[in-house]
Amino acid sequence: QVQLVESGGGLVQPGGSLTLSCAAAAKSFSLYTVGWYRQAPGKRRELVASITADDITTYAPSVKGRFTIARANADAAVYLQMDGLKSEDTAIYYCNINWASLGLDFWGQGTQVTVSS
């Protein structure tokens, strides 16, 4: 079992910025695909952004150009820089790491992001 600890959520005004962090107690962290998902009330959990072991990034169309995902393998950490936040970004954000070929998939407990004036 791998423990993921998220931080950085909170309340921010529209147009503001937040940075989410996720620390993973995982061996061979650099070999995992890591990502951020979110779930708004009444909606399904959706991918926000991910980055592979080869540093290939994927973004949801709704956040492309506003959010940036980055990983720091030496620290076993992944970050999500969120700029130009909108009310529709309000959700619980979850950190995920997975190693598909080994069937490994781990989730953090989630951190609340609320965008409101």
Tab-separated table of N, CA and C in Angstrom:
chain	number	residue	atom	x	y	z
A	1	GLN	N	0.838	-1.187	0.000
A	1	GLN	CA	0.000	0.000	0.000
A	1	GLN	C	0.879	1.245	0.000
A	2	VAL	N	0.504	2.226	-0.799
A	2	VAL	CA	1.245	3.471	-0.885
A	2	VAL	C	0.395	4.594	-0.322
A	3	GLN	N	0.972	5.383	0.544
A	3	GLN	CA	0.249	6.516	1.122
A	3	GLN	C	0.533	7.770	0.314
A	4	LEU	N	-0.535	8.473	-0.050
A	4	LEU	CA	-0.423	9.743	-0.758
A	4	LEU	C	-1.007	10.832	0.144
A	5	VAL	N	-0.267	11.909	0.309
A	5	VAL	CA	-0.716	13.006	1.167
A	5	VAL	C	-0.799	14.272	0.329
A	6	GLU	N	-2.018	14.800	0.195
A	6	GLU	CA	-2.244	16.004	-0.591
A	6	GLU	C	-2.300	17.228	0.318
A	7	SER	N	-1.952	18.368	-0.241
A	7	SER	CA	-2.066	19.628	0.475
A	7	SER	C	-2.218	20.751	-0.541
A	8	GLY	N	-2.621	21.915	-0.037
A	8	GLY	CA	-2.676	23.099	-0.881
A	8	GLY	C	-4.057	23.544	-1.297
A	9	GLY	N	-5.078	22.780	-0.961
A	9	GLY	CA	-6.424	23.199	-1.309
A	9	GLY	C	-6.877	24.371	-0.461
A	10	GLY	N	-8.035	24.924	-0.822
A	10	GLY	CA	-8.560	26.041	-0.053
A	10	GLY	C	-9.574	26.827	-0.834
A	11	LEU	N	-9.859	28.022	-0.308
A	11	LEU	CA	-10.813	28.936	-0.921
A	11	LEU	C	-10.049	30.026	-1.674
A	12	VAL	N	-10.443	30.262	-2.906
A	12	VAL	CA	-9.782	31.285	-3.708
A	12	VAL	C	-10.829	31.991	-4.556
A	13	GLN	N	-10.585	33.249	-4.863
A	13	GLN	CA	-11.507	34.011	-5.695
A	13	GLN	C	-11.324	33.653	-7.164
A	14	PRO	N	-12.363	33.845	-7.960
A	14	PRO	CA	-12.224	33.609	-9.406
A	14	PRO	C	-11.060	34.414	-9.977
A	15	GLY	N	-10.303	33.755	-10.841
A	15	GLY	CA	-9.114	34.376	-11.412
A	15	GLY	C	-7.858	34.147	-10.605
A	16	GLY	N	-8.001	33.611	-9.413
A	16	GLY	CA	-6.864	33.390	-8.543
A	16	GLY	C	-6.100	32.116	-8.870
A	17	SER	N	-5.110	31.839	-8.023
A	17	SER	CA	-4.245	30.684	-8.242
A	17	SER	C	-4.103	29.856	-6.968
A	18	LEU	N	-3.863	28.584	-7.163
A	18	LEU	CA	-3.537	27.664	-6.076
A	18	LEU	C	-2.543	26.647	-6.608
A	19	THR	N	-1.733	26.122	-5.705
A	19	THR	CA	-0.840	25.023	-6.059
A	19	THR	C	-1.130	23.844	-5.146
A	20	LEU	N	-1.477	22.717	-5.741
A	20	LEU	CA	-1.689	21.496	-4.989
A	20	LEU	C	-0.408	20.667	-5.004
A	21	SER	N	-0.156	20.023	-3.876
A	21	SER	CA	1.012	19.161	-3.754
A	21	SER	C	0.574	17.778	-3.298
A	22	CYS	N	1.324	16.778	-3.730
A	22	CYS	CA	1.041	15.406	-3.327
A	22	CYS	C	2.372	14.712	-3.073
A	23	ALA	N	2.530	14.224	-1.860
A	23	ALA	CA	3.734	13.491	-1.501
A	23	ALA	C	3.390	12.006	-1.451
A	24	ALA	N	4.201	11.207	-2.131
A	24	ALA	CA	3.919	9.776	-2.243
A	24	ALA	C	5.026	8.957	-1.595
A	25	ALA	N	4.639	8.137	-0.651
A	25	ALA	CA	5.613	7.227	-0.036
A	25	ALA	C	5.678	5.983	-0.892
A	26	ALA	N	6.301	6.102	-2.061
A	26	ALA	CA	6.315	5.010	-3.040
A	26	ALA	C	7.731	4.750	-3.526
A	27	LYS	N	8.121	3.498	-3.470
A	27	LYS	CA	9.394	3.121	-4.078
A	27	LYS	C	9.239	3.188	-5.597
A	28	SER	N	10.305	3.501	-6.262
A	28	SER	CA	10.292	3.578	-7.725
A	28	SER	C	9.243	4.570	-8.221
A	29	PHE	N	9.081	5.661	-7.503
A	29	PHE	CA	8.072	6.678	-7.857
A	29	PHE	C	8.233	7.132	-9.300
A	30	SER	N	9.457	7.240	-9.763
A	30	SER	CA	9.712	7.759	-11.106
A	30	SER	C	9.102	6.885	-12.203
A	31	LEU	N	8.746	5.661	-11.887
A	31	LEU	CA	8.216	4.748	-12.890
A	31	LEU	C	6.689	4.765	-12.972
A	32	TYR	N	6.060	5.503	-12.072
A	32	TYR	CA	4.611	5.601	-12.062
A	32	TYR	C	4.139	6.728	-12.990
A	33	THR	N	2.945	6.561	-13.521
A	33	THR	CA	2.198	7.692	-14.068
A	33	THR	C	1.491	8.348	-12.882
A	34	VAL	N	1.584	9.662	-12.798
A	34	VAL	CA	0.957	10.376	-11.684
A	34	VAL	C	-0.031	11.393	-12.240
A	35	GLY	N	-1.062	11.639	-11.472
A	35	GLY	CA	-2.068	12.559	-11.987
A	35	GLY	C	-2.962	13.129	-10.911
A	36	TRP	N	-3.747	14.094	-11.332
A	36	TRP	CA	-4.754	14.724	-10.491
A	36	TRP	C	-6.122	14.522	-11.122
A	37	TYR	N	-7.069	14.135	-10.291
A	37	TYR	CA	-8.459	13.988	-10.683
A	37	TYR	C	-9.284	14.913	-9.796
A	38	ARG	N	-10.511	15.161	-10.212
A	38	ARG	CA	-11.404	15.957	-9.365
A	38	ARG	C	-12.822	15.433	-9.473
A	39	GLN	N	-13.557	15.709	-8.413
A	39	GLN	CA	-14.961	15.315	-8.383
A	39	GLN	C	-15.769	16.437	-7.760
A	40	ALA	N	-16.664	16.982	-8.556
A	40	ALA	CA	-17.567	18.025	-8.078
A	40	ALA	C	-18.847	17.361	-7.579
A	41	PRO	N	-19.599	18.053	-6.713
A	41	PRO	CA	-20.835	17.466	-6.182
A	41	PRO	C	-21.778	17.040	-7.304
A	42	GLY	N	-22.243	15.806	-7.225
A	42	GLY	CA	-23.185	15.308	-8.208
A	42	GLY	C	-22.587	14.909	-9.534
A	43	LYS	N	-21.266	14.969	-9.631
A	43	LYS	CA	-20.606	14.626	-10.891
A	43	LYS	C	-19.641	13.470	-10.694
A	44	ARG	N	-19.257	12.873	-11.814
A	44	ARG	CA	-18.300	11.779	-11.775
A	44	ARG	C	-16.888	12.327	-11.621
A	45	ARG	N	-16.021	11.492	-11.049
A	45	ARG	CA	-14.619	11.872	-10.944
A	45	ARG	C	-14.027	11.943	-12.354
A	46	GLU	N	-13.244	12.986	-12.602
A	46	GLU	CA	-12.670	13.170	-13.926
A	46	GLU	C	-11.189	13.468	-13.838
A	47	LEU	N	-10.476	13.105	-14.904
A	47	LEU	CA	-9.060	13.414	-14.983
A	47	LEU	C	-8.874	14.912	-15.210
A	48	VAL	N	-7.985	15.497	-14.440
A	48	VAL	CA	-7.605	16.894	-14.638
A	48	VAL	C	-6.305	16.962	-15.434
A	49	ALA	N	-5.301	16.254	-14.964
A	49	ALA	CA	-4.005	16.254	-15.634
A	49	ALA	C	-3.209	15.050	-15.183
A	50	SER	N	-2.340	14.563	-16.065
A	50	SER	CA	-1.476	13.452	-15.700
A	50	SER	C	-0.121	13.610	-16.372
A	51	ILE	N	0.872	12.921	-15.819
A	51	ILE	CA	2.211	12.953	-16.391
A	51	ILE	C	2.814	11.562	-16.254
A	52	THR	N	3.330	11.056	-17.355
A	52	THR	CA	3.866	9.698	-17.364
A	52	THR	C	5.311	9.674	-16.863
A	53	ALA	N	5.840	8.462	-16.772
A	53	ALA	CA	7.236	8.312	-16.375
A	53	ALA	C	8.171	8.955	-17.391
A	54	ASP	N	7.693	9.104	-18.621
A	54	ASP	CA	8.483	9.746	-19.683
A	54	ASP	C	8.166	11.230	-19.824
A	55	ASP	N	7.451	11.765	-18.822
A	55	ASP	CA	7.114	13.194	-18.790
A	55	ASP	C	6.158	13.619	-19.900
A	56	ILE	N	5.328	12.714	-20.338
A	56	ILE	CA	4.285	13.064	-21.289
A	56	ILE	C	3.064	13.512	-20.493
A	57	THR	N	2.587	14.693	-20.792
A	57	THR	CA	1.482	15.256	-20.026
A	57	THR	C	0.174	15.175	-20.813
A	58	THR	N	-0.906	15.067	-20.064
A	58	THR	CA	-2.255	15.084	-20.602
A	58	THR	C	-3.087	16.019	-19.736
A	59	TYR	N	-3.907	16.821	-20.378
A	59	TYR	CA	-4.769	17.759	-19.652
A	59	TYR	C	-6.204	17.626	-20.136
A	60	ALA	N	-7.133	17.808	-19.225
A	60	ALA	CA	-8.527	17.924	-19.620
A	60	ALA	C	-8.680	19.210	-20.434
A	61	PRO	N	-9.499	19.183	-21.471
A	61	PRO	CA	-9.668	20.396	-22.286
A	61	PRO	C	-10.084	21.614	-21.468
A	62	SER	N	-10.838	21.394	-20.413
A	62	SER	CA	-11.354	22.511	-19.615
A	62	SER	C	-10.270	23.226	-18.823
A	63	VAL	N	-9.110	22.589	-18.644
A	63	VAL	CA	-8.051	23.216	-17.834
A	63	VAL	C	-6.797	23.515	-18.644
A	64	LYS	N	-6.756	23.053	-19.878
A	64	LYS	CA	-5.555	23.244	-20.695
A	64	LYS	C	-5.257	24.727	-20.847
A	65	GLY	N	-4.006	25.085	-20.613
A	65	GLY	CA	-3.603	26.481	-20.690
A	65	GLY	C	-3.734	27.228	-19.374
A	66	ARG	N	-4.413	26.622	-18.415
A	66	ARG	CA	-4.564	27.277	-17.093
A	66	ARG	C	-3.859	26.497	-15.995
A	67	PHE	N	-3.830	25.171	-16.133
A	67	PHE	CA	-3.226	24.307	-15.112
A	67	PHE	C	-1.934	23.705	-15.651
A	68	THR	N	-0.994	23.456	-14.744
A	68	THR	CA	0.270	22.823	-15.119
A	68	THR	C	0.604	21.740	-14.106
A	69	ILE	N	0.862	20.543	-14.606
A	69	ILE	CA	1.265	19.446	-13.741
A	69	ILE	C	2.775	19.271	-13.836
A	70	ALA	N	3.381	18.946	-12.704
A	70	ALA	CA	4.824	18.726	-12.669
A	70	ALA	C	5.129	17.662	-11.628
A	71	ARG	N	6.225	16.958	-11.847
A	71	ARG	CA	6.630	15.936	-10.899
A	71	ARG	C	8.076	16.175	-10.468
A	72	ALA	N	8.371	15.791	-9.244
A	72	ALA	CA	9.727	15.880	-8.716
A	72	ALA	C	10.076	14.496	-8.206
A	73	ASN	N	10.705	13.720	-9.043
A	73	ASN	CA	10.948	12.315	-8.705
A	73	ASN	C	11.855	12.160	-7.480
A	74	ALA	N	12.801	13.052	-7.327
A	74	ALA	CA	13.718	12.951	-6.182
A	74	ALA	C	12.971	13.091	-4.861
A	75	ASP	N	11.872	13.826	-4.896
A	75	ASP	CA	11.065	14.038	-3.688
A	75	ASP	C	9.812	13.173	-3.676
A	76	ALA	N	9.633	12.358	-4.725
A	76	ALA	CA	8.418	11.544	-4.854
A	76	ALA	C	7.180	12.414	-4.682
A	77	ALA	N	7.142	13.490	-5.440
A	77	ALA	CA	6.047	14.446	-5.306
A	77	ALA	C	5.505	14.843	-6.679
A	78	VAL	N	4.250	15.243	-6.680
A	78	VAL	CA	3.617	15.759	-7.888
A	78	VAL	C	2.846	17.013	-7.508
A	79	TYR	N	2.857	17.975	-8.406
A	79	TYR	CA	2.251	19.266	-8.147
A	79	TYR	C	1.247	19.613	-9.243
A	80	LEU	N	0.285	20.445	-8.870
A	80	LEU	CA	-0.656	20.976	-9.845
A	80	LEU	C	-0.768	22.471	-9.611
A	81	GLN	N	-0.211	23.242	-10.531
A	81	GLN	CA	-0.327	24.688	-10.483
A	81	GLN	C	-1.604	25.069	-11.205
A	82	MET	N	-2.493	25.761	-10.503
A	82	MET	CA	-3.785	26.131	-11.064
A	82	MET	C	-3.887	27.644	-11.114
A	83	ASP	N	-3.963	28.176	-12.311
A	83	ASP	CA	-4.099	29.614	-12.519
A	83	ASP	C	-5.427	29.909	-13.205
A	84	GLY	N	-5.865	31.150	-13.108
A	84	GLY	CA	-7.108	31.532	-13.764
A	84	GLY	C	-8.285	30.685	-13.318
A	85	LEU	N	-8.364	30.446	-12.023
A	85	LEU	CA	-9.402	29.546	-11.518
A	85	LEU	C	-10.795	30.105	-11.753
A	86	LYS	N	-11.706	29.166	-12.039
A	86	LYS	CA	-13.096	29.508	-12.295
A	86	LYS	C	-13.989	28.783	-11.290
A	87	SER	N	-15.198	29.256	-11.154
A	87	SER	CA	-16.114	28.621	-10.196
A	87	SER	C	-16.332	27.148	-10.540
A	88	GLU	N	-16.288	26.833	-11.824
A	88	GLU	CA	-16.497	25.442	-12.222
A	88	GLU	C	-15.320	24.530	-11.904
A	89	ASP	N	-14.239	25.093	-11.410
A	89	ASP	CA	-13.108	24.285	-10.939
A	89	ASP	C	-13.316	23.801	-9.508
A	90	THR	N	-14.372	24.279	-8.875
A	90	THR	CA	-14.661	23.862	-7.510
A	90	THR	C	-14.919	22.361	-7.457
A	91	ALA	N	-14.166	21.663	-6.618
A	91	ALA	CA	-14.269	20.204	-6.530
A	91	ALA	C	-13.314	19.704	-5.451
A	92	ILE	N	-13.426	18.433	-5.178
A	92	ILE	CA	-12.395	17.753	-4.384
A	92	ILE	C	-11.372	17.215	-5.376
A	93	TYR	N	-10.127	17.526	-5.133
A	93	TYR	CA	-9.040	17.116	-6.025
A	93	TYR	C	-8.289	15.954	-5.392
A	94	TYR	N	-8.075	14.910	-6.192
A	94	TYR	CA	-7.426	13.693	-5.722
A	94	TYR	C	-6.128	13.445	-6.484
A	95	CYS	N	-5.125	13.067	-5.756
A	95	CYS	CA	-3.854	12.647	-6.339
A	95	CYS	C	-3.922	11.145	-6.633
A	96	ASN	N	-3.359	10.744	-7.749
A	96	ASN	CA	-3.342	9.335	-8.133
A	96	ASN	C	-1.986	8.962	-8.704
A	97	ILE	N	-1.497	7.803	-8.316
A	97	ILE	CA	-0.315	7.257	-8.990
A	97	ILE	C	-0.663	5.850	-9.440
A	98	ASN	N	-0.229	5.492	-10.632
A	98	ASN	CA	-0.531	4.153	-11.109
A	98	ASN	C	0.583	3.601	-11.986
A	99	TRP	N	0.709	2.299	-11.933
A	99	TRP	CA	1.684	1.550	-12.733
A	99	TRP	C	0.878	0.452	-13.380
A	100	ALA	N	0.341	0.762	-14.542
A	100	ALA	CA	-0.674	-0.082	-15.163
A	100	ALA	C	-0.199	-1.522	-15.396
A	101	SER	N	1.019	-1.676	-15.861
A	101	SER	CA	1.492	-3.018	-16.210
A	101	SER	C	1.615	-3.933	-14.993
A	102	LEU	N	1.716	-3.321	-13.816
A	102	LEU	CA	1.790	-4.113	-12.579
A	102	LEU	C	0.464	-4.106	-11.826
A	103	GLY	N	-0.530	-3.416	-12.381
A	103	GLY	CA	-1.822	-3.363	-11.707
A	103	GLY	C	-1.814	-2.581	-10.419
A	104	LEU	N	-0.899	-1.593	-10.313
A	104	LEU	CA	-0.805	-0.776	-9.097
A	104	LEU	C	-1.538	0.539	-9.305
A	105	ASP	N	-2.361	0.909	-8.364
A	105	ASP	CA	-3.193	2.112	-8.489
A	105	ASP	C	-3.520	2.604	-7.094
A	106	PHE	N	-3.075	3.830	-6.780
A	106	PHE	CA	-3.247	4.367	-5.427
A	106	PHE	C	-3.819	5.778	-5.479
A	107	TRP	N	-4.625	6.102	-4.463
A	107	TRP	CA	-5.306	7.393	-4.397
A	107	TRP	C	-5.028	8.088	-3.082
A	108	GLY	N	-5.002	9.416	-3.149
A	108	GLY	CA	-4.944	10.212	-1.945
A	108	GLY	C	-6.345	10.406	-1.374
A	109	GLN	N	-6.402	11.100	-0.247
A	109	GLN	CA	-7.675	11.281	0.453
A	109	GLN	C	-8.496	12.444	-0.110
A	110	GLY	N	-7.862	13.270	-0.922
A	110	GLY	CA	-8.564	14.400	-1.523
A	110	GLY	C	-8.360	15.693	-0.770
A	111	THR	N	-8.378	16.792	-1.520
A	111	THR	CA	-8.281	18.116	-0.929
A	111	THR	C	-9.303	19.016	-1.617
A	112	GLN	N	-10.008	19.797	-0.815
A	112	GLN	CA	-11.101	20.624	-1.349
A	112	GLN	C	-10.548	21.907	-1.960
A	113	VAL	N	-10.998	22.207	-3.161
A	113	VAL	CA	-10.719	23.489	-3.808
A	113	VAL	C	-12.059	24.164	-4.068
A	114	THR	N	-12.204	25.369	-3.542
A	114	THR	CA	-13.432	26.127	-3.722
A	114	THR	C	-13.089	27.468	-4.352
A	115	VAL	N	-13.720	27.741	-5.483
A	115	VAL	CA	-13.502	29.007	-6.181
A	115	VAL	C	-14.783	29.822	-6.081
A	116	SER	N	-14.702	30.892	-5.328
A	116	SER	CA	-15.899	31.683	-5.070
A	116	SER	C	-15.512	33.089	-4.642
A	117	SER	N	-16.359	34.028	-5.006
A	117	SER	CA	-16.136	35.410	-4.563
A	117	SER	C	-16.906	35.670	-3.274
